[in-house]
Short mmCIF file of C-alpha atoms and ligand atoms in Angstrom, two decimals:
data_model
loop_
_atom_site.label_atom_id
_atom_site.label_comp_id
_atom_site.label_asym_id
_atom_site.label_seq_id
_atom_site.Cartn_x
_atom_site.Cartn_y
_atom_site.Cartn_z
CA UNK A 1 -17.74 -36.65 0.24
CA UNK A 2 -14.77 -38.88 0.86
CA UNK A 3 -12.81 -39.96 -2.24
CA UNK A 4 -10.28 -42.75 -2.36
CA UNK A 5 -8.28 -44.77 -4.85
CA UNK A 6 -9.84 -48.22 -4.82
CA UNK A 7 -8.18 -51.20 -6.46
CA UNK A 8 -10.05 -53.62 -8.67
CA UNK A 9 -9.66 -56.94 -6.90
CA UNK A 10 -11.79 -59.09 -9.18
CA UNK A 11 -14.09 -59.06 -12.18
CA UNK A 12 -16.88 -61.63 -12.53
CA UNK A 13 -19.22 -61.76 -15.54
CA UNK A 14 -22.88 -61.98 -14.47
CA UNK A 15 -24.58 -61.95 -17.88
CA UNK A 16 -23.74 -61.01 -21.45
CA UNK A 17 -23.87 -57.31 -20.59
CA UNK A 18 -23.27 -57.12 -16.84
CA UNK A 19 -20.14 -57.84 -14.82
CA UNK A 20 -19.40 -57.51 -11.14
CA UNK A 21 -16.37 -55.46 -10.20
CA UNK A 22 -14.94 -55.99 -6.73
CA UNK A 23 -13.07 -53.03 -5.25
CA UNK A 24 -10.65 -53.03 -2.34
CA UNK A 25 -11.06 -49.84 -0.32
CA UNK A 26 -7.94 -48.49 1.39
CA UNK A 27 -10.30 -46.53 3.64
CA UNK A 28 -13.11 -48.95 4.49
CA UNK A 29 -16.53 -47.41 5.07
CA UNK A 30 -19.87 -48.33 6.58
CA UNK A 31 -22.88 -48.17 4.31
CA UNK A 32 -26.54 -49.09 4.25
CA UNK A 33 -28.17 -51.58 1.89
CA UNK A 34 -29.39 -49.55 -1.09
CA UNK A 35 -26.72 -46.84 -1.02
CA UNK A 36 -24.44 -46.13 -3.95
CA UNK A 37 -20.96 -44.88 -4.64
CA UNK A 38 -19.67 -42.50 -7.28
CA UNK A 39 -16.97 -43.71 -9.62
CA UNK A 40 -14.74 -41.03 -11.11
CA UNK A 41 -12.49 -41.53 -14.12
CA UNK A 42 -9.84 -39.03 -15.15
CA UNK A 43 -8.40 -38.72 -18.66
CA UNK A 44 -4.81 -37.64 -19.32
CA UNK A 45 -6.04 -34.16 -20.28
CA UNK A 46 -7.78 -33.79 -16.93
CA UNK A 47 -11.29 -34.47 -18.22
CA UNK A 48 -13.28 -36.31 -15.60
CA UNK A 49 -16.40 -38.42 -15.88
CA UNK A 50 -18.34 -39.65 -12.89
CA UNK A 51 -21.25 -42.04 -12.55
CA UNK A 52 -23.21 -43.54 -9.70
CA UNK A 53 -23.27 -47.30 -9.02
CA UNK A 54 -25.27 -49.07 -6.34
CA UNK A 55 -23.38 -51.25 -3.92
CA UNK A 56 -24.33 -54.91 -4.40
CA UNK A 57 -22.59 -56.14 -1.26
CA UNK A 58 -24.33 -56.47 2.07
CA UNK A 59 -23.43 -53.84 4.67
CA UNK A 60 -20.65 -55.28 6.72
CA UNK A 61 -18.44 -55.75 3.67
CA UNK A 62 -16.46 -52.70 4.63
CA UNK A 63 -13.21 -53.06 2.81
CA UNK A 64 -14.25 -54.87 -0.36
CA UNK A 65 -17.39 -53.83 -2.21
CA UNK A 66 -19.07 -55.27 -5.26
CA UNK A 67 -20.53 -53.13 -8.04
CA UNK A 68 -22.42 -54.72 -10.92
CA UNK A 69 -22.07 -52.59 -14.01
CA UNK A 70 -24.09 -52.96 -17.17
CA UNK A 71 -22.37 -52.18 -20.46
CA UNK A 72 -24.19 -49.55 -22.51
CA UNK A 73 -22.71 -49.69 -25.99
CA UNK A 74 -22.71 -45.96 -26.54
CA UNK A 75 -21.88 -45.02 -22.98
CA UNK A 76 -18.75 -43.35 -21.73
CA UNK A 77 -18.00 -44.98 -18.39
CA UNK A 78 -19.59 -48.44 -18.49
CA UNK A 79 -17.75 -49.57 -21.67
CA UNK A 80 -14.50 -48.48 -20.02
CA UNK A 81 -15.15 -50.95 -17.24
CA UNK A 82 -16.03 -53.76 -19.61
CA UNK A 83 -13.38 -53.18 -22.27
CA UNK A 84 -10.44 -51.58 -20.49
CA UNK A 85 -10.47 -52.03 -16.73
CA UNK A 86 -8.43 -54.90 -15.30
CA UNK A 87 -7.72 -56.42 -11.94
CA UNK A 88 -5.13 -54.26 -10.18
CA UNK A 89 -6.31 -50.97 -11.72
CA UNK A 90 -6.86 -48.09 -9.35
CA UNK A 91 -10.19 -46.32 -9.65
CA UNK A 92 -11.38 -43.30 -7.73
CA UNK A 93 -14.46 -43.98 -5.65
CA UNK A 94 -16.49 -41.54 -3.57
CA UNK A 95 -19.15 -42.33 -1.05
CA UNK A 96 -21.16 -44.01 0.18
CA UNK A 97 -24.05 -41.74 -0.72
CA UNK A 98 -27.85 -41.79 -0.75
CA UNK A 99 -29.99 -42.28 2.31
CA UNK A 100 -33.47 -42.54 0.90
CA UNK A 101 -33.41 -45.74 -1.08
CA UNK A 102 -32.16 -47.80 1.86
CA UNK A 103 -33.45 -50.61 4.01
CA UNK A 104 -32.22 -51.96 7.33
CA UNK A 105 -33.57 -54.90 9.31
CA UNK A 106 -34.83 -52.39 11.90
CA UNK A 107 -37.08 -50.85 9.21
CA UNK A 108 -39.09 -54.07 9.18
CA UNK A 109 -41.60 -55.11 6.55
CA UNK A 110 -43.34 -56.52 4.67
CA UNK A 111 -41.28 -55.15 1.81
CA UNK A 112 -42.02 -55.24 -1.90
CA UNK A 113 -39.01 -55.07 -4.21
CA UNK A 114 -39.37 -54.44 -7.93
CA UNK A 115 -36.33 -54.57 -10.20
CA UNK A 116 -35.75 -54.04 -13.88
CA UNK A 117 -32.45 -55.41 -15.20
CA UNK A 118 -29.41 -53.99 -13.41
CA UNK A 119 -31.84 -52.29 -11.05
CA UNK A 120 -31.71 -55.47 -8.98
CA UNK A 121 -28.33 -54.43 -7.56
CA UNK A 122 -29.39 -52.31 -4.55
CA UNK A 123 -32.25 -54.76 -3.88
CA UNK A 124 -29.76 -57.62 -3.82
CA UNK A 125 -27.82 -55.70 -1.19
CA UNK A 126 -31.03 -55.51 0.89
CA UNK A 127 -31.67 -59.24 0.43
CA UNK A 128 -28.07 -60.12 1.29
CA UNK A 129 -28.37 -57.89 4.36
CA UNK A 130 -31.60 -59.61 5.40
CA UNK A 131 -30.12 -63.09 4.96
CA UNK A 132 -26.84 -62.13 6.60
CA UNK A 133 -28.65 -60.85 9.67
CA UNK A 134 -30.82 -63.97 9.81
CA UNK A 135 -33.92 -61.77 9.54
CA UNK A 136 -37.23 -63.21 8.41
CA UNK A 137 -38.79 -59.92 7.32
CA UNK A 138 -41.35 -60.79 4.65
CA UNK A 139 -40.00 -59.65 1.29
CA UNK A 140 -41.08 -60.27 -2.26
CA UNK A 141 -38.96 -59.47 -5.29
CA UNK A 142 -40.58 -59.00 -8.68
CA UNK A 143 -37.69 -59.05 -11.13
CA UNK A 144 -38.10 -58.18 -14.79
CA UNK A 145 -35.41 -59.24 -17.24
CA UNK A 146 -35.32 -59.84 -20.97
CA UNK A 147 -34.44 -63.51 -20.94
CA UNK A 148 -33.51 -66.13 -18.40
CA UNK A 149 -29.84 -65.50 -19.17
CA UNK A 150 -30.33 -61.84 -18.22
CA UNK A 151 -31.60 -62.66 -14.73
CA UNK A 152 -28.66 -61.34 -12.75
CA UNK A 153 -27.70 -63.33 -9.64
CA UNK A 154 -30.35 -65.92 -10.54
CA UNK A 155 -28.78 -68.75 -8.61
CA UNK A 156 -28.19 -66.65 -5.55
CA UNK A 157 -31.75 -65.30 -5.64
CA UNK A 158 -33.25 -68.76 -6.14
CA UNK A 159 -31.11 -70.01 -3.28
CA UNK A 160 -32.44 -67.26 -1.02
CA UNK A 161 -36.02 -68.06 -2.03
CA UNK A 162 -35.44 -71.76 -1.39
CA UNK A 163 -34.63 -71.04 2.26
CA UNK A 164 -38.34 -70.59 2.80
CA UNK A 165 -37.81 -67.90 5.39
CA UNK A 166 -40.26 -65.33 4.07
CA UNK A 167 -38.58 -64.28 0.83
CA UNK A 168 -40.52 -64.80 -2.40
CA UNK A 169 -38.97 -64.46 -5.84
CA UNK A 170 -41.06 -63.81 -8.93
CA UNK A 171 -39.48 -63.44 -12.36
CA UNK A 172 -41.00 -61.94 -15.42
CA UNK A 173 -39.18 -62.39 -18.72
CA UNK A 174 -40.11 -59.98 -21.46
CA UNK A 175 -38.30 -61.57 -24.40
CA UNK A 176 -38.07 -65.26 -23.62
CA UNK A 177 -39.83 -67.66 -25.95
CA UNK A 178 -40.21 -70.38 -23.34
CA UNK A 179 -40.12 -68.90 -19.85
CA UNK A 180 -39.39 -71.28 -16.97
CA UNK A 181 -42.42 -72.53 -15.01
CA UNK A 182 -43.83 -69.93 -12.66
CA UNK A 183 -42.31 -66.96 -14.43
CA UNK A 184 -44.48 -64.34 -16.08
CA UNK A 185 -43.67 -63.45 -19.64
CA UNK A 186 -44.76 -59.87 -20.07
CA UNK A 187 -43.80 -56.39 -19.06
CA UNK A 188 -44.61 -55.33 -15.52
CA UNK A 189 -48.22 -54.23 -15.04
CA UNK A 190 -50.51 -53.43 -12.07
CA UNK A 191 -52.09 -56.93 -12.04
CA UNK A 192 -48.70 -58.54 -11.74
CA UNK A 193 -47.68 -56.19 -8.95
CA UNK A 194 -50.96 -56.85 -7.14
CA UNK A 195 -50.48 -60.59 -7.44
CA UNK A 196 -46.95 -60.48 -6.03
CA UNK A 197 -48.00 -58.04 -3.30
CA UNK A 198 -50.71 -60.46 -2.18
CA UNK A 199 -48.11 -63.12 -1.48
CA UNK A 200 -46.84 -60.95 1.35
CA UNK A 201 -48.53 -61.58 4.70
CA UNK A 202 -49.77 -57.99 4.83
CA UNK A 203 -49.72 -54.74 2.90
CA UNK A 204 -46.14 -53.66 2.18
CA UNK A 205 -44.78 -51.16 4.56
CA UNK A 206 -42.48 -50.05 1.81
CA UNK A 207 -41.88 -50.70 -1.87
CA UNK A 208 -38.46 -50.21 -3.45
CA UNK A 209 -38.38 -49.89 -7.22
CA UNK A 210 -35.17 -49.71 -9.22
CA UNK A 211 -34.32 -49.77 -12.91
CA UNK A 212 -34.32 -47.50 -15.93
CA UNK A 213 -36.46 -44.43 -15.66
CA UNK A 214 -39.18 -45.78 -17.94
CA UNK A 215 -39.28 -48.98 -15.91
CA UNK A 216 -39.52 -47.12 -12.60
CA UNK A 217 -42.29 -44.91 -13.90
CA UNK A 218 -44.31 -47.93 -14.99
CA UNK A 219 -43.67 -49.94 -11.85
CA UNK A 220 -44.37 -47.01 -9.51
CA UNK A 221 -47.65 -46.26 -11.24
CA UNK A 222 -48.47 -49.99 -11.05
CA UNK A 223 -47.67 -50.06 -7.34
CA UNK A 224 -49.97 -47.07 -6.79
CA UNK A 225 -52.72 -48.82 -8.74
CA UNK A 226 -52.14 -51.92 -6.62
CA UNK A 227 -53.04 -49.82 -3.58
CA UNK A 228 -49.64 -48.95 -2.15
CA UNK A 229 -49.40 -45.42 -0.74
CA UNK A 230 -47.21 -42.99 -2.68
CA UNK A 231 -45.37 -42.18 0.55
CA UNK A 232 -44.36 -45.83 0.92
CA UNK A 233 -42.90 -46.15 -2.58
CA UNK A 234 -39.25 -45.34 -3.13
CA UNK A 235 -37.64 -45.31 -6.55
CA UNK A 236 -34.06 -45.27 -7.76
CA UNK A 237 -33.87 -44.27 -11.41
CA UNK A 238 -30.78 -45.28 -13.32
CA UNK A 239 -31.46 -42.95 -16.24
CA UNK A 240 -32.34 -43.32 -19.93
CA UNK N 1 -4.12 -38.94 -11.20
CA UNK N 2 -5.27 -40.19 -14.58
CA UNK N 3 -7.16 -43.46 -14.79
CA UNK N 4 -5.23 -46.03 -16.80
CA UNK N 5 -6.74 -46.41 -20.25
CA UNK N 6 -9.50 -43.83 -19.85
CA UNK N 7 -9.27 -41.50 -22.79
CA UNK N 8 -12.12 -39.28 -21.87
CA UNK N 9 -14.74 -37.34 -23.58
CA UNK N 10 -16.34 -39.07 -26.49
CA UNK N 11 -17.73 -36.94 -29.27
CA UNK N 12 -15.80 -34.06 -27.75
CA UNK N 13 -17.08 -30.94 -29.33
CA UNK N 14 -15.36 -27.60 -28.83
CA UNK N 15 -18.49 -25.60 -29.53
CA UNK N 16 -20.11 -26.88 -26.36
CA UNK N 17 -17.06 -26.73 -24.12
CA UNK N 18 -17.62 -23.25 -22.66
CA UNK N 19 -21.21 -24.09 -21.88
CA UNK N 20 -20.60 -27.41 -20.17
CA UNK N 21 -19.63 -27.21 -16.49
CA UNK N 22 -16.89 -29.62 -15.35
CA UNK N 23 -17.90 -33.28 -15.40
CA UNK N 24 -21.07 -32.71 -17.42
CA UNK N 25 -22.05 -34.14 -20.81
CA UNK N 26 -24.58 -32.83 -23.28
CA UNK N 27 -27.87 -34.70 -23.28
CA UNK N 28 -30.39 -34.45 -26.11
CA UNK N 29 -33.25 -36.14 -24.29
CA UNK N 30 -34.72 -35.04 -21.00
CA UNK N 31 -34.04 -37.68 -18.31
CA UNK N 32 -36.33 -37.96 -15.30
CA UNK N 33 -35.02 -38.36 -11.77
CA UNK N 34 -37.09 -38.45 -8.62
CA UNK N 35 -37.33 -40.30 -5.34
CA UNK N 36 -40.79 -41.83 -5.68
CA UNK N 37 -43.78 -42.20 -7.96
CA UNK N 38 -44.74 -39.21 -10.06
CA UNK N 39 -47.41 -37.27 -8.15
CA UNK N 40 -50.42 -36.27 -10.26
CA UNK N 41 -51.08 -32.82 -8.89
CA UNK N 42 -54.44 -31.44 -9.99
CA UNK N 43 -54.42 -27.74 -10.77
CA UNK N 44 -57.82 -27.38 -9.03
CA UNK N 45 -56.20 -28.54 -5.82
CA UNK N 46 -52.86 -26.80 -6.25
CA UNK N 47 -51.96 -23.73 -4.30
CA UNK N 48 -48.76 -21.80 -3.83
CA UNK N 49 -47.88 -20.62 -0.33
CA UNK N 50 -45.33 -17.98 0.59
CA UNK N 51 -44.20 -18.28 4.20
CA UNK N 52 -41.74 -16.73 6.62
CA UNK N 53 -40.96 -19.44 9.14
CA UNK N 54 -44.34 -20.82 10.19
CA UNK N 55 -46.17 -17.62 9.20
CA UNK N 56 -48.19 -17.60 5.98
CA UNK N 57 -47.47 -14.41 4.04
CA UNK N 58 -49.65 -15.04 1.03
CA UNK N 59 -51.33 -17.84 -0.89
CA UNK N 60 -52.48 -18.18 -4.50
CA UNK N 61 -54.64 -20.76 -6.23
CA UNK N 62 -53.87 -21.92 -9.77
CA UNK N 63 -55.90 -19.22 -11.51
CA UNK N 64 -54.56 -16.46 -9.29
CA UNK N 65 -50.99 -17.62 -9.77
CA UNK N 66 -51.40 -17.80 -13.53
CA UNK N 67 -52.67 -14.22 -13.48
CA UNK N 68 -49.31 -12.97 -12.12
CA UNK N 69 -46.85 -11.47 -14.63
CA UNK N 70 -45.43 -14.21 -16.87
CA UNK N 71 -41.81 -14.32 -17.99
CA UNK N 72 -39.99 -16.51 -20.51
CA UNK N 73 -36.58 -17.93 -19.71
CA UNK N 74 -34.38 -20.02 -22.00
CA UNK N 75 -31.50 -21.56 -20.13
CA UNK N 76 -29.03 -24.42 -19.98
CA UNK N 77 -29.74 -26.84 -17.13
CA UNK N 78 -27.32 -29.13 -15.32
CA UNK N 79 -28.22 -32.31 -13.44
CA UNK N 80 -25.89 -33.56 -10.69
CA UNK N 81 -26.02 -37.00 -12.35
CA UNK N 82 -23.78 -35.35 -15.01
CA UNK N 83 -26.07 -34.54 -17.92
CA UNK N 84 -26.69 -31.02 -19.12
CA UNK N 85 -29.33 -29.85 -21.52
CA UNK N 86 -29.00 -26.65 -23.51
CA UNK N 87 -31.61 -24.01 -24.32
CA UNK N 88 -34.55 -25.34 -22.36
CA UNK N 89 -37.44 -22.89 -22.69
CA UNK N 90 -39.64 -22.17 -19.70
CA UNK N 91 -42.40 -19.75 -18.88
CA UNK N 92 -43.71 -18.82 -15.47
CA UNK N 93 -43.61 -16.31 -12.65
CA UNK N 94 -40.28 -14.83 -11.53
CA UNK N 95 -39.70 -15.11 -7.79
CA UNK N 96 -39.18 -11.31 -7.94
CA UNK N 97 -42.75 -10.99 -9.15
CA UNK N 98 -44.06 -13.35 -6.47
CA UNK N 99 -42.41 -11.16 -3.83
CA UNK N 100 -43.63 -7.94 -5.45
CA UNK N 101 -47.16 -9.30 -5.47
CA UNK N 102 -46.84 -10.12 -1.78
CA UNK N 103 -45.53 -6.59 -1.24
CA UNK N 104 -42.35 -7.72 0.50
CA UNK N 105 -38.65 -8.02 0.04
CA UNK N 106 -37.08 -11.34 0.94
CA UNK N 107 -37.08 -11.34 4.76
CA UNK N 108 -34.17 -13.79 5.24
CA UNK N 109 -31.19 -15.08 3.33
CA UNK N 110 -32.40 -18.67 3.31
CA UNK N 111 -35.28 -20.31 1.54
CA UNK N 112 -36.74 -23.77 1.63
CA UNK N 113 -38.82 -24.87 -1.35
CA UNK N 114 -41.66 -27.31 -0.63
CA UNK N 115 -43.20 -29.87 -2.99
CA UNK N 116 -46.49 -31.73 -3.12
CA UNK N 117 -44.76 -35.05 -2.36
CA UNK N 118 -43.05 -33.75 0.75
CA UNK N 119 -39.75 -33.04 -1.04
CA UNK N 120 -37.85 -29.98 0.10
CA UNK N 121 -34.72 -28.25 -1.09
CA UNK N 122 -32.87 -25.30 0.36
CA UNK N 123 -31.80 -22.46 -1.92
CA UNK N 124 -29.96 -19.33 -0.82
CA UNK N 125 -32.42 -16.47 -1.31
CA UNK N 126 -29.92 -14.55 -3.47
CA UNK N 127 -30.13 -17.37 -6.00
CA UNK N 128 -33.88 -16.89 -6.33
CA UNK N 129 -34.12 -13.15 -6.88
CA UNK N 130 -32.75 -10.67 -9.43
CA UNK N 131 -34.42 -12.43 -12.35
CA UNK N 132 -32.50 -15.66 -11.75
CA UNK N 133 -35.34 -18.01 -10.81
CA UNK N 134 -39.02 -18.61 -11.39
CA UNK N 135 -41.92 -20.87 -10.63
CA UNK N 136 -42.24 -22.43 -14.08
CA UNK N 137 -45.72 -23.24 -15.38
CA UNK N 138 -44.88 -24.15 -18.98
CA UNK N 139 -42.06 -26.01 -20.72
CA UNK N 140 -41.44 -25.54 -24.45
CA UNK N 141 -44.75 -23.73 -24.73
CA UNK N 142 -46.86 -26.47 -23.14
CA UNK N 143 -48.02 -27.47 -19.68
CA UNK N 144 -45.13 -29.14 -17.84
CA UNK N 145 -45.63 -32.94 -17.95
CA UNK N 146 -46.09 -34.52 -14.49
CA UNK N 147 -42.80 -36.44 -14.64
CA UNK N 148 -40.93 -33.18 -15.18
CA UNK N 149 -42.64 -31.55 -12.23
CA UNK N 150 -45.93 -30.23 -13.62
CA UNK N 151 -48.12 -28.42 -13.01
CA UNK N 152 -45.49 -26.14 -11.45
CA UNK N 153 -41.82 -26.50 -10.66
CA UNK N 154 -39.17 -24.23 -9.31
CA UNK N 155 -36.57 -23.27 -11.90
CA UNK N 156 -33.16 -22.19 -10.63
CA UNK N 157 -31.21 -22.98 -13.80
CA UNK N 158 -27.79 -21.84 -12.58
CA UNK N 159 -27.76 -24.44 -9.78
CA UNK N 160 -27.79 -28.24 -10.12
CA UNK N 161 -31.26 -29.26 -11.12
CA UNK N 162 -32.27 -31.02 -7.91
CA UNK N 163 -32.66 -27.47 -6.54
CA UNK N 164 -35.38 -26.85 -9.14
CA UNK N 165 -38.00 -28.59 -7.01
CA UNK N 166 -40.68 -30.42 -9.00
CA UNK N 167 -44.37 -30.19 -8.02
CA UNK N 168 -43.62 -27.03 -6.07
CA UNK N 169 -46.27 -25.83 -3.63
CA UNK N 170 -44.48 -23.06 -1.82
CA UNK N 171 -41.44 -21.15 -0.66
CA UNK N 172 -40.59 -20.66 2.99
CA UNK N 173 -38.05 -18.13 4.22
CA UNK N 174 -36.06 -19.49 7.13
CA UNK N 175 -33.82 -17.84 9.73
CA UNK N 176 -31.13 -20.48 9.33
CA UNK N 177 -30.07 -22.55 6.32
CA UNK N 178 -32.25 -25.64 6.83
CA UNK N 179 -31.16 -28.57 4.69
CA UNK N 180 -33.64 -30.12 2.26
CA UNK N 181 -34.27 -33.70 1.20
CA UNK N 182 -31.13 -34.42 -0.86
CA UNK N 183 -28.99 -31.98 1.11
CA UNK N 184 -29.66 -34.12 4.20
CA UNK N 185 -28.65 -37.15 2.16
CA UNK N 186 -25.18 -36.16 1.10
CA UNK N 187 -25.69 -33.47 -1.53
CA UNK N 188 -24.17 -30.02 -1.39
CA UNK N 189 -26.02 -27.20 0.34
CA UNK N 190 -25.45 -24.74 -2.55
CA UNK N 191 -25.00 -26.84 -5.71
CA UNK N 192 -23.14 -24.54 -8.12
CA UNK N 193 -22.34 -26.67 -11.21
CA UNK N 194 -19.45 -24.41 -12.26
CA UNK N 195 -17.75 -25.07 -8.93
CA UNK N 196 -18.79 -28.71 -9.13
CA UNK N 197 -20.55 -28.58 -5.75
CA UNK N 198 -22.15 -32.00 -5.98
CA UNK N 199 -21.70 -33.60 -2.59
CA UNK N 200 -21.59 -32.28 0.97
CA UNK N 201 -17.93 -31.28 1.22
CA UNK N 202 -17.12 -30.62 -2.45
C1 FAD D 1 -28.15 -43.83 -7.92
C2 FAD D 1 -27.75 -44.57 -9.19
C3 FAD D 1 -27.28 -45.88 -9.07
C4 FAD D 1 -26.90 -46.58 -10.23
N1 FAD D 1 -26.46 -47.87 -10.09
C5 FAD D 1 -26.11 -48.57 -11.18
C6 FAD D 1 -25.69 -49.95 -11.07
O1 FAD D 1 -25.66 -50.52 -9.97
N2 FAD D 1 -25.35 -50.60 -12.21
C7 FAD D 1 -25.39 -49.98 -13.44
O2 FAD D 1 -25.05 -50.62 -14.44
N3 FAD D 1 -25.78 -48.70 -13.58
C8 FAD D 1 -26.14 -47.97 -12.48
N4 FAD D 1 -26.53 -46.66 -12.62
C9 FAD D 1 -26.43 -46.00 -13.93
C10 FAD D 1 -25.00 -45.48 -14.11
O3 FAD D 1 -24.77 -44.42 -13.19
C11 FAD D 1 -24.70 -44.91 -15.50
O4 FAD D 1 -25.72 -44.02 -15.84
C12 FAD D 1 -24.59 -45.98 -16.56
O5 FAD D 1 -23.56 -46.89 -16.23
C13 FAD D 1 -24.31 -45.35 -17.90
O6 FAD D 1 -23.09 -44.65 -17.87
P1 FAD D 1 -22.19 -44.56 -19.17
O7 FAD D 1 -21.11 -43.57 -18.84
O8 FAD D 1 -21.78 -45.89 -19.64
O9 FAD D 1 -23.17 -43.98 -20.22
P2 FAD D 1 -23.35 -42.44 -20.53
O10 FAD D 1 -22.16 -41.91 -21.19
O11 FAD D 1 -23.79 -41.74 -19.30
O12 FAD D 1 -24.51 -42.55 -21.53
C14 FAD D 1 -25.80 -43.03 -21.15
C15 FAD D 1 -26.62 -43.01 -22.39
O13 FAD D 1 -26.80 -41.66 -22.75
C16 FAD D 1 -26.50 -41.46 -24.10
N5 FAD D 1 -25.39 -40.48 -24.25
C17 FAD D 1 -24.84 -39.79 -23.27
N6 FAD D 1 -23.90 -38.95 -23.73
C18 FAD D 1 -23.84 -39.10 -25.04
C19 FAD D 1 -23.05 -38.51 -26.04
N7 FAD D 1 -22.14 -37.55 -25.79
N8 FAD D 1 -23.23 -38.92 -27.28
C20 FAD D 1 -24.14 -39.86 -27.54
N9 FAD D 1 -24.92 -40.45 -26.63
C21 FAD D 1 -24.78 -40.09 -25.38
C22 FAD D 1 -26.17 -42.79 -24.66
O14 FAD D 1 -27.31 -43.22 -25.37
C23 FAD D 1 -25.93 -43.71 -23.53
O15 FAD D 1 -26.45 -44.99 -23.75
C24 FAD D 1 -26.95 -45.96 -11.49
C25 FAD D 1 -27.44 -44.65 -11.58
C26 FAD D 1 -27.84 -43.95 -10.45
C27 FAD D 1 -28.35 -42.55 -10.60
#
């Protein structure tokens, strides 16, 4: 894998716990929507920690990529980004990597996307790719977040849905007292997945599910129960 | 080059240092990683096939496979996503015993493991024999839960854990080193955690 020293070019808060980090790549690379990079930190004593982060940018953004990193209070790498990292810092990045959890316009659809929290990141890359290419592939995103304020990229996603070009957005908020109209307010379940799937013009050719492991397990089982073939369901599990 | 402001290992603990390969941290839980939904493989439908290229050498059903000699193995395991877990206890059939039962010695230096969901992973045959690997049938004394690869998974504890194929249904000896699912997608063909062989050219 190719490693390079990338420079933090910008930091943009996306919610209370998630910020986007923009990296300038001295050696630009091509990638596919859904792929990730590996970030490697080195301590003065030589100890190294590395973690994977999905690329939020659309393919085509070759020399500046966006990663959206959630702060886990007791984590090792994500708090470093939130508490220490600054614009101008050099960070080692390897990749791109991963070729399973990817979508290109040529793959077609309909496509069902299911995200839990920060798991929306690689799906956003797919949606940005679709919009950037002017594709009208039918896609539906079922996005589960705790509260409205935790819906990452909410304005951008609503904007994409408002284009009325075959992309449907469905939110479900698990800890919001008064969810906005149209949003579900419960954890993902098979009925919800079935309902969102039915808004697609035909059975999904593929489903992409991303989030914590427990979330993926639940959503993948729900997708199976909603009649989607196991071979058409791809998951990206962020751990814990 | 050190990363500005990164001080490194939290909760650094010297007692674990010699057991943690570079870049790994000690995990108390047991994270799950896989590329799709968890297959529910029924033992009544499960079979284990031993092949050389396209040729079937031998096949066992669940009962037959469970009747093979059983061995216990307690080992540290290391996931490429950087967690390690110490002293995991497994029970199953050593690959040595699978080969002995088939009455053969490994015919080639390369092996491809196959899973019920279509997953494959290549493992050098030397890493499977000599008491180093097994088809595990139990974890911590119980049936292996589906999300951890039950009813049967390959266990090659000295390589990164993606080599320990979940939902294993067979081993195939190949003439050449044929890359498996993750190996085709940027992961190392061998995967030795002590040499930090994570990605293709590491
Ligand atoms: C393919 C892929 C893509 C990903 N993409 C993204 C992304 O786009 N955005 C994102 O935010 N995340 C993403 N992740 C998750 C990310 O890689 C990290 O796992 C996450 O940021 C946590 O890292 P950390 O170093 O902060 O926490 P870690 O140090 O890894 O800890 C994770 C948790 O494990 C526990 N833990 C671990 N070690 C210890 C210890 N020594 N002592 C106590 N507790 C411990 C803690 O409870 C902690 O909350 C992705 C993961 C994968 C596999």
